[in-house]
Amino acid sequence: MKPSRLSPEVARNTQDSVAKDQPFSIAAYISSGPDIIAAALRKHVQDEASEDLPRLMDQLYEQISCLLQSSDSTKNLLALYAIDALIDLPFGGALKVAKLANFLRNVFELKRDPEILVSASTVLGHLANVGGPLTAHEVERQGGFVRIEWNIVSLQLSSFSK
């Protein structure tokens, strides 16, 4: 007896329903590039936003926080890609900006890997381009941390080259 084959349309609908039953995991995209992560995250938030946006955003923030707490720089970069993707979404308003800026502040305070700091600076620049008074205030606050961190990194790099 041959197994029955589903039509492409039915198979696609089945995959969609299975995917919706599974919680979204940023970490599942660890081997993907930033564009793929951003597209998946945007699609997930846009698809699920009508249901319970605050709960959805809290779940994403929790995942970002866990990734940033890791000592693995790949996980840190993944979190930064996720933050970068969330910046452009038209959801969350001032609370989202404050949350994302807080994540970035923690990166600048705690991380010492130049690759992480460069990526965080790029994300901070993206946040600055979004605009708005709260964004300007947050970026200005972060600017002091960035200058201090870059001075520390440049001192560390110059001591390695001697």
Coordinates of C-alpha atoms in Angstrom, one line a residue:
M1 CA 0.0 0.0 0.0
K2 CA 1.4 3.3 -1.1
P3 CA 1.4 6.2 1.4
S4 CA -1.1 8.9 0.5
R5 CA 0.4 12.2 -0.7
L6 CA -1.0 15.4 0.4
S7 CA -1.6 18.1 -2.2
P8 CA 0.9 21.0 -1.9
E9 CA -1.9 23.3 -0.6
V10 CA -2.9 20.9 2.2
A11 CA 0.7 20.2 3.1
R12 CA 1.4 23.9 3.3
N13 CA -1.6 24.5 5.6
T14 CA -0.5 21.6 7.8
Q15 CA 3.0 23.0 8.2
D16 CA 1.5 26.4 9.0
S17 CA -0.7 25.0 11.7
V18 CA 2.2 23.0 13.2
A19 CA 4.4 26.1 13.2
K20 CA 1.8 28.1 15.0
D21 CA 1.6 25.5 17.8
Q22 CA 5.3 25.9 18.4
P23 CA 6.6 28.9 20.3
F24 CA 8.9 31.1 18.3
S25 CA 12.6 30.6 19.2
I26 CA 15.2 33.2 18.3
A27 CA 17.9 30.7 19.1
A28 CA 16.6 28.4 16.4
Y29 CA 18.1 30.9 13.9
I30 CA 21.6 30.8 15.4
S31 CA 23.3 29.6 12.2
S32 CA 21.3 32.0 10.0
G33 CA 22.4 35.4 8.9
P34 CA 20.9 38.6 10.2
D35 CA 18.6 39.1 7.2
I36 CA 17.0 35.7 7.7
I37 CA 16.6 36.2 11.5
A38 CA 15.1 39.7 10.9
A39 CA 12.6 38.4 8.3
A40 CA 11.5 35.5 10.5
L41 CA 11.1 37.7 13.5
R42 CA 9.2 40.4 11.7
K43 CA 6.9 37.8 10.1
H44 CA 6.3 36.1 13.5
V45 CA 5.5 39.4 15.3
Q46 CA 3.2 40.6 12.4
D47 CA 1.4 37.3 12.3
E48 CA 0.9 37.1 16.0
A49 CA 0.4 40.8 16.9
S50 CA -3.4 40.6 16.7
E51 CA -3.5 38.0 19.5
D52 CA -1.7 39.3 22.5
L53 CA 1.1 41.7 21.6
P54 CA 2.3 42.5 25.2
R55 CA 2.7 38.8 26.0
L56 CA 4.4 38.1 22.6
M57 CA 6.8 41.0 23.1
D58 CA 7.6 39.9 26.7
Q59 CA 8.4 36.4 25.4
L60 CA 10.8 37.9 22.8
Y61 CA 12.4 40.2 25.3
E62 CA 13.0 37.2 27.6
Q63 CA 14.7 35.3 24.8
I64 CA 16.8 38.3 24.0
S65 CA 17.8 38.7 27.6
C66 CA 18.8 35.0 27.9
L67 CA 20.9 35.3 24.7
L68 CA 22.7 38.4 25.9
Q69 CA 23.5 36.8 29.3
S70 CA 25.4 34.0 27.5
S71 CA 29.1 34.1 27.3
D72 CA 28.8 32.8 23.7
S73 CA 29.4 35.7 21.3
T74 CA 27.3 33.9 18.6
K75 CA 24.3 34.1 21.0
N76 CA 25.1 37.7 21.8
L77 CA 25.2 38.6 18.1
L78 CA 21.9 36.7 17.5
A79 CA 20.3 38.8 20.3
L80 CA 21.6 42.0 18.6
Y81 CA 20.2 40.9 15.3
A82 CA 16.8 40.4 17.0
I83 CA 17.0 43.8 18.6
D84 CA 17.8 45.4 15.3
A85 CA 14.8 43.6 13.6
L86 CA 12.4 44.7 16.4
I87 CA 13.4 48.4 16.0
D88 CA 11.5 48.9 12.7
L89 CA 8.3 47.1 13.8
P90 CA 5.4 49.5 14.2
F91 CA 4.5 47.9 17.6
G92 CA 5.5 48.7 21.1
G93 CA 6.1 52.4 21.0
A94 CA 8.1 54.1 23.8
L95 CA 8.1 50.9 26.0
K96 CA 9.8 49.0 23.2
V97 CA 12.4 51.7 22.6
A98 CA 13.2 51.8 26.4
K99 CA 13.5 48.0 26.6
L100 CA 15.7 47.8 23.5
A101 CA 17.9 50.7 24.7
N102 CA 18.2 49.0 28.1
F103 CA 19.4 45.8 26.4
L104 CA 22.0 47.8 24.5
R105 CA 23.2 49.6 27.6
N106 CA 23.7 46.3 29.3
V107 CA 25.8 45.1 26.3
F108 CA 28.0 48.2 26.5
E109 CA 28.4 47.8 30.3
L110 CA 29.1 44.1 30.4
K111 CA 30.6 42.9 27.1
R112 CA 34.2 43.3 26.1
D113 CA 34.3 41.5 22.7
P114 CA 35.0 44.1 20.0
E115 CA 32.8 42.2 17.5
I116 CA 29.9 42.5 20.0
L117 CA 30.5 46.1 20.7
V118 CA 30.7 47.0 17.0
S119 CA 27.4 45.3 16.3
A120 CA 25.8 46.9 19.3
S121 CA 27.0 50.3 18.1
T122 CA 25.4 49.6 14.7
V123 CA 22.1 48.7 16.4
L124 CA 22.3 51.8 18.5
G125 CA 22.8 53.9 15.4
H126 CA 19.7 52.2 13.9
L127 CA 17.8 53.0 17.0
A128 CA 18.9 56.6 16.7
N129 CA 17.7 56.8 13.1
V130 CA 14.2 55.7 14.2
G131 CA 13.7 59.1 15.7
G132 CA 11.5 60.6 18.4
P133 CA 12.4 62.3 21.7
L134 CA 12.7 59.2 23.8
T135 CA 15.0 57.6 21.2
A136 CA 17.2 60.7 21.2
H137 CA 17.4 60.7 25.0
E138 CA 18.2 56.9 25.1
V139 CA 20.9 57.2 22.4
E140 CA 22.4 60.2 24.1
R141 CA 22.6 58.2 27.4
Q142 CA 24.2 55.3 25.5
G143 CA 26.7 57.6 23.7
G144 CA 28.6 58.1 26.9
F145 CA 28.9 54.3 27.4
V146 CA 29.9 53.8 23.8
R147 CA 32.7 56.4 24.0
I148 CA 34.0 54.8 27.3
E149 CA 33.8 51.3 25.8
W150 CA 35.6 52.3 22.6
N151 CA 38.3 53.9 24.6
I152 CA 38.7 50.7 26.7
V153 CA 38.7 48.5 23.5
S154 CA 41.2 50.7 21.7
L155 CA 43.5 50.5 24.8
Q156 CA 43.1 46.7 24.9
L157 CA 43.9 46.4 21.2
S158 CA 46.9 48.7 21.4
S159 CA 48.3 46.7 24.3
F160 CA 47.9 43.5 22.2
S161 CA 49.8 45.0 19.3
K162 CA 52.9 45.9 21.4

